[in-house]
Short mmCIF file of C-alpha atoms in Angstrom, two decimals:
data_model
loop_
_atom_site.label_atom_id
_atom_site.label_comp_id
_atom_site.label_asym_id
_atom_site.label_seq_id
_atom_site.Cartn_x
_atom_site.Cartn_y
_atom_site.Cartn_z
CA MET A 14 69.75 129.88 212.39
CA GLN A 15 67.40 129.18 210.40
CA SER A 16 65.04 132.88 211.21
CA GLY A 17 68.35 133.63 209.90
CA ILE A 18 68.61 132.19 206.57
CA ARG A 19 64.65 133.30 206.21
CA ASN A 20 65.83 136.87 206.44
CA CYS A 21 68.76 136.87 204.47
CA ASP A 22 67.53 137.85 200.88
CA SER A 23 70.03 136.12 199.17
CA LEU A 24 69.66 132.20 200.24
CA LYS A 25 66.69 130.51 201.06
CA LEU A 26 65.40 127.84 203.74
CA ASN A 27 63.94 124.31 203.31
CA GLU A 28 61.40 125.10 204.15
CA GLU A 29 59.50 121.28 204.01
CA LEU A 30 62.83 120.12 206.42
CA ALA A 31 62.47 123.30 208.71
CA LEU A 32 58.79 121.99 209.57
CA LYS A 33 60.30 118.53 209.93
CA TYR A 34 62.48 119.94 212.64
CA LYS A 35 60.50 122.13 214.28
CA ASN A 36 57.57 119.27 214.69
CA TRP A 37 60.47 116.71 216.21
CA CYS A 38 61.79 119.52 218.35
CA ASP A 39 57.94 120.43 220.12
CA LYS A 40 57.91 116.99 220.66
CA ASN A 41 61.22 116.46 222.37
CA LYS A 42 61.96 119.20 225.12
CA ILE A 43 64.70 119.65 226.39
CA ASN A 44 65.94 119.57 230.28
CA ASP A 45 67.92 122.71 230.43
CA SER A 46 68.09 121.85 234.38
CA VAL A 47 69.83 124.21 236.54
CA TRP A 48 72.45 126.28 236.25
CA GLY A 49 75.71 124.76 235.36
CA MET A 50 74.81 121.39 235.04
CA TRP A 51 73.08 122.38 231.37
CA PRO A 52 73.46 119.75 228.51
CA ARG A 53 76.70 120.15 226.67
CA PHE A 54 74.80 119.08 223.77
CA TYR A 55 71.68 118.32 221.94
CA PRO A 56 70.45 115.10 220.53
CA GLU A 57 70.15 115.25 216.11
CA MET A 58 67.02 115.25 215.16
CA PRO A 59 66.90 111.24 212.61
CA ILE A 60 66.95 112.14 209.25
CA SER A 61 67.29 108.90 207.04
CA ASP A 62 69.32 109.12 203.32
CA PHE A 63 66.31 108.97 201.50
CA GLU A 64 65.11 111.99 203.14
CA ILE A 65 69.00 113.58 203.17
CA ALA A 66 68.60 112.40 198.16
CA ALA A 67 65.20 114.44 198.25
CA ALA A 68 66.73 117.92 199.57
CA GLU A 69 69.45 117.27 197.10
CA ASN A 70 66.90 117.46 194.28
CA ASN A 71 65.73 121.19 196.02
CA SER A 72 69.17 121.95 197.72
CA ASP A 73 72.07 123.59 196.39
CA CYS A 74 74.31 123.27 199.55
CA ALA A 75 73.89 121.73 202.93
CA VAL A 76 74.61 123.73 206.61
CA VAL A 77 74.95 121.38 209.27
CA VAL A 78 74.64 123.35 212.40
CA ILE A 79 77.13 121.52 215.34
CA GLY A 80 76.83 123.13 219.05
CA ARG A 81 78.22 123.20 222.45
CA ALA A 82 77.51 124.55 225.31
CA SER A 83 79.86 124.39 227.38
CA GLY A 84 81.24 128.34 229.12
CA GLU A 85 81.03 129.15 232.75
CA ASP A 86 81.29 126.42 235.46
CA ARG A 87 80.56 124.43 232.94
CA GLU A 88 84.00 123.23 231.32
CA ASN A 89 84.48 120.75 228.11
CA THR A 90 85.10 117.14 228.83
CA ALA A 91 87.41 114.54 226.83
CA GLU A 92 83.76 113.28 225.36
CA LYS A 93 81.88 112.85 222.51
CA GLY A 94 79.36 115.55 222.97
CA SER A 95 81.70 118.15 224.09
CA TYR A 96 85.66 118.01 223.24
CA TYR A 97 84.70 115.54 220.44
CA LEU A 98 81.79 115.16 218.16
CA THR A 99 78.54 112.50 219.22
CA ASP A 100 78.60 109.11 216.68
CA ASP A 101 75.10 111.02 215.34
CA GLU A 102 76.94 114.00 214.83
CA ARG A 103 79.26 112.44 212.55
CA GLN A 104 76.74 109.59 211.20
CA LEU A 105 74.64 113.17 210.07
CA LEU A 106 77.89 114.45 208.13
CA ASN A 107 79.03 111.50 206.20
CA SER A 108 75.05 111.84 204.72
CA VAL A 109 74.65 114.84 204.17
CA THR A 110 78.16 115.33 202.09
CA SER A 111 77.32 112.21 200.67
CA TYR A 112 74.67 113.56 198.92
CA LEU A 113 75.50 117.22 198.68
CA LYS A 114 78.27 118.96 196.42
CA LYS A 115 78.31 121.49 198.89
CA THR A 116 78.60 121.24 202.34
CA ALA A 117 78.81 124.52 205.15
CA VAL A 118 79.93 123.40 208.40
CA LEU A 119 78.77 126.19 211.46
CA LEU A 120 80.22 125.46 214.93
CA ASN A 121 78.05 126.66 217.20
CA ILE A 122 80.59 126.57 220.18
CA GLY A 123 82.55 128.70 222.79
CA SER A 124 85.57 127.12 223.19
CA ILE A 125 88.07 125.16 220.80
CA MET A 126 87.08 121.46 220.23
CA ASP A 127 88.51 118.64 218.12
CA PHE A 128 89.03 119.62 215.33
CA SER A 129 90.15 117.42 213.69
CA TRP A 130 87.49 115.61 211.38
CA ILE A 131 87.24 118.94 209.34
CA LYS A 132 91.31 116.93 207.85
CA GLU A 133 89.54 113.71 207.02
CA TYR A 134 86.33 114.78 205.76
CA GLY A 135 88.21 116.91 203.48
CA ASP A 136 86.97 117.98 200.14
CA LYS A 137 83.51 117.01 201.39
CA ILE A 138 83.79 120.04 203.02
CA ASN A 139 83.62 123.30 201.36
CA ALA A 140 83.38 125.30 204.81
CA VAL A 141 83.58 125.79 208.30
CA LEU A 142 82.55 128.56 210.32
CA ILE A 143 83.03 129.43 213.56
CA VAL A 144 81.28 131.64 215.03
CA TRP A 145 80.70 131.04 219.25
CA GLN A 146 78.62 132.41 220.97
CA GLY A 147 76.69 134.96 219.33
CA GLY A 148 73.30 135.64 221.02
CA MET A 149 70.25 136.43 219.70
CA GLU A 150 71.69 138.17 216.55
CA SER A 151 74.01 135.00 215.66
CA GLY A 152 71.34 133.94 213.02
CA ASN A 153 70.96 136.76 211.26
CA ALA A 154 75.27 137.67 210.92
CA ALA A 155 75.50 133.97 210.65
CA ALA A 156 73.89 133.88 207.65
CA ASP A 157 75.61 137.37 206.20
CA LEU A 158 78.70 135.95 205.72
CA LEU A 159 77.41 132.44 204.40
CA CYS A 160 75.38 134.03 201.75
CA GLY A 161 78.86 136.89 200.82
CA ASN A 162 76.77 140.13 202.54
CA VAL A 163 79.86 140.23 204.98
CA ASN A 164 83.65 138.96 204.80
CA PRO A 165 84.02 137.52 207.71
CA CYS A 166 87.55 138.95 209.27
CA GLY A 167 87.80 136.69 212.35
CA ARG A 168 90.94 135.38 214.01
CA LEU A 169 91.54 132.09 215.79
CA SER A 170 92.04 133.16 219.82
CA ASP A 171 93.45 129.98 220.75
CA THR A 172 95.54 127.21 219.05
CA ALA A 173 93.60 123.99 217.84
CA ALA A 174 95.84 120.73 218.18
CA LEU A 175 95.93 117.83 215.89
CA LYS A 176 94.90 115.43 219.16
CA TYR A 177 93.79 116.39 223.12
CA SER A 178 97.16 114.49 224.90
CA ASP A 179 98.94 117.66 222.67
CA TYR A 180 98.08 120.29 225.10
CA PRO A 181 100.29 120.34 227.64
CA SER A 182 97.62 120.75 230.50
CA ALA A 183 95.95 117.69 228.93
CA ASP A 184 96.58 115.73 231.90
CA PHE A 185 96.86 117.84 234.76
CA PHE A 186 93.14 119.88 234.35
CA GLY A 187 89.44 119.00 235.30
CA LYS A 188 90.28 118.36 238.59
CA ALA A 189 88.11 118.05 241.39
CA ASP A 190 90.81 118.61 244.25
CA TYR A 191 93.62 121.31 242.13
CA ASN A 192 94.75 122.07 238.75
CA ASN A 193 97.71 121.73 238.22
CA TYR A 194 99.80 124.52 235.84
CA THR A 195 102.61 122.59 234.39
CA GLU A 196 103.09 125.00 230.81
CA ASP A 197 104.69 127.95 233.17
CA ILE A 198 104.88 130.85 231.26
CA TYR A 199 104.20 128.70 228.06
CA VAL A 200 100.91 129.17 227.98
CA GLY A 201 98.26 128.07 224.63
CA TYR A 202 100.65 129.04 221.44
CA ARG A 203 103.43 129.87 223.38
CA TYR A 204 103.72 126.27 224.18
CA PHE A 205 104.13 125.77 220.76
CA GLU A 206 105.57 128.54 218.54
CA THR A 207 108.35 126.20 221.54
CA PHE A 208 108.12 122.93 221.93
CA ALA A 209 105.82 121.22 219.39
CA ARG A 210 105.16 123.27 216.07
CA GLN A 211 104.21 120.29 214.25
CA ARG A 212 101.78 119.56 217.06
CA VAL A 213 99.39 122.46 215.48
CA LEU A 214 96.05 121.77 213.14
CA TYR A 215 95.32 125.01 213.34
CA PRO A 216 97.07 128.19 214.85
CA PHE A 217 96.55 130.69 216.93
CA GLY A 218 95.62 133.63 214.41
CA PHE A 219 94.30 131.54 211.65
CA GLY A 220 91.63 132.50 208.80
CA LEU A 221 90.20 132.54 205.79
CA SER A 222 88.23 135.86 204.04
CA TYR A 223 86.48 136.25 201.04
CA THR A 224 89.32 137.48 199.23
CA ASP A 225 92.88 138.27 199.31
CA PHE A 226 95.32 140.80 200.89
CA ASN A 227 98.88 141.41 199.31
CA ILE A 228 101.12 143.00 202.75
CA GLY A 229 104.30 144.78 203.54
CA CYS A 230 105.72 146.93 205.52
CA LYS A 231 108.25 149.84 205.70
CA LYS A 232 111.32 150.05 207.20
CA PRO A 233 110.25 150.28 211.72
CA LEU A 234 111.05 153.51 213.06
CA LEU A 235 112.72 153.68 216.70
CA ASN A 236 111.32 156.57 218.65
CA GLU A 237 110.40 157.73 222.18
CA LYS A 238 107.99 155.30 222.89
CA GLY A 239 108.97 151.59 221.45
CA ILE A 240 109.71 150.60 217.68
CA GLU A 241 106.48 152.06 215.28
CA PHE A 242 105.68 149.30 212.12
CA SER A 243 104.39 150.93 209.34
CA VAL A 244 102.23 148.40 207.32
CA TYR A 245 101.01 148.29 204.21
CA VAL A 246 97.65 146.34 203.68
CA GLN A 247 96.27 146.22 199.83
CA ASN A 248 93.02 143.85 199.34
CA THR A 249 94.07 142.42 195.81
CA GLY A 250 90.84 139.86 195.74
CA LYS A 251 87.30 140.57 193.86
CA LYS A 252 85.27 141.55 197.05
CA ALA A 253 85.72 143.39 199.66
CA GLY A 254 87.33 142.71 203.27
CA LYS A 255 89.16 143.22 206.18
CA GLU A 256 92.16 141.86 207.27
CA VAL A 257 93.56 141.13 210.69
CA VAL A 258 98.12 142.52 210.94
CA GLN A 259 99.67 141.20 212.97
CA ILE A 260 102.70 140.91 214.59
CA TYR A 261 104.72 139.15 216.80
CA ILE A 262 108.48 139.01 218.11
CA GLU A 263 111.29 136.73 219.04
CA LYS A 264 113.07 137.12 223.13
CA PRO A 265 116.23 136.23 223.24
CA LEU A 266 116.30 133.51 225.71
CA GLY A 267 117.85 134.31 228.74
CA ILE A 268 119.04 133.16 231.53
CA LEU A 269 114.61 132.36 233.19
CA GLY A 270 114.01 132.03 229.27
CA ASN A 271 111.06 133.18 226.86
CA PRO A 272 108.66 132.24 224.01
CA LYS A 273 110.10 131.73 220.96
CA ARG A 274 107.58 133.99 219.77
CA GLU A 275 104.85 136.53 220.77
CA LEU A 276 101.82 138.11 219.62
CA ALA A 277 103.14 142.02 220.28
CA ALA A 278 101.10 144.43 218.23
CA PHE A 279 97.60 143.88 216.17
CA ALA A 280 95.10 145.94 214.28
CA LYS A 281 92.32 145.29 211.25
CA THR A 282 91.99 148.06 208.07
CA ALA A 283 88.72 149.25 207.63
CA LEU A 284 86.55 147.84 205.80
CA LEU A 285 89.49 147.65 201.78
CA ASN A 286 87.85 147.39 198.46
CA PRO A 287 88.93 145.42 195.90
CA SER A 288 92.51 146.72 194.36
CA GLU A 289 91.99 149.61 198.02
CA ASN A 290 94.56 149.92 200.09
CA GLN A 291 95.64 150.92 203.61
CA VAL A 292 98.27 151.65 206.06
CA ILE A 293 97.95 149.95 210.22
CA LYS A 294 100.38 151.75 212.03
CA LEU A 295 101.10 149.89 215.08
CA LEU A 296 103.35 150.74 217.78
CA LEU A 297 105.26 148.07 220.00
CA ILE A 298 105.42 149.64 223.48
CA CYS A 299 109.96 148.98 224.69
CA ALA A 300 110.22 149.77 228.11
CA ALA A 301 113.98 148.57 226.91
CA LEU A 302 114.77 152.11 225.80
CA LEU A 303 113.84 154.24 229.35
CA LEU A 304 117.08 152.14 230.37
CA MET A 305 119.01 152.15 227.17
CA THR A 306 122.04 154.99 226.75
CA ALA A 307 121.74 156.82 223.21
CA ARG A 308 125.21 154.57 222.41
CA GLU A 309 122.54 151.04 221.79
CA LYS A 310 119.76 153.22 220.91
CA ARG A 311 121.75 154.94 218.18
CA ALA A 312 123.03 150.67 217.66
CA LEU A 313 119.69 149.69 217.86
CA LYS A 314 118.52 152.07 214.67
CA ALA A 315 121.51 151.39 213.22
CA HIS A 316 120.38 147.34 213.18
CA LEU A 317 116.09 148.14 212.60
#
């Protein structure tokens, strides 16, 4: 992350703190161990309130990076330093947000973790960006997003619940001998949409941008393959950006049951300048059309 900020012409790194951190890391080598046994988090460098207060004099914004090394063969655990923040991470956030007027948090993580602390800090934390595990170019990419050279346009690929216990798999995950998949067909956001919408902190498909968009949909058209949607997207803000169009369907409950809502199609626009617009065409493929009579198709078309 430090290299990314240094490589960005619009950002300036606090080199005094960066040198202190480098020296601390050189003296506190991390044992990365072997496959599947690496640390889930790295310890925080001790930093006093005096040092943070001094940094406030020549820094416009604090960037706090929180990382987790969960991944293949190294799942999260419902513990501090994995799914939850450590005490040191909370203390760092407490100190930084007490002295600096602007704080951005970068989450270098590979899976969903507890996000309840974002609401706890409220306006003290101005932005939270999940950069996932972007590899060797992650620092440069994150710096471009921080300074506004690039507008964030990603969307959550999972649901962030209010509490860990709100996930239907919470009582059955991580068993040594077996895992009981109690969710049935209601996996991920399908469960929350159907049974527990009030337990969602950040929904599947959620994401913010530096600009705003206006989205409208023309009357859907029925063709031989399915239902075609023409979605009009206009950038109504002041910065260039991309928007993600998402179409969800609600199917009849039926004897076997269905999730309340399911993602059926999605697409991302091109980079739209302020006032620029684009029409996105999405096709909802419907296998049932092959079994419909001409009369049923006409009835469906009239309903659309």
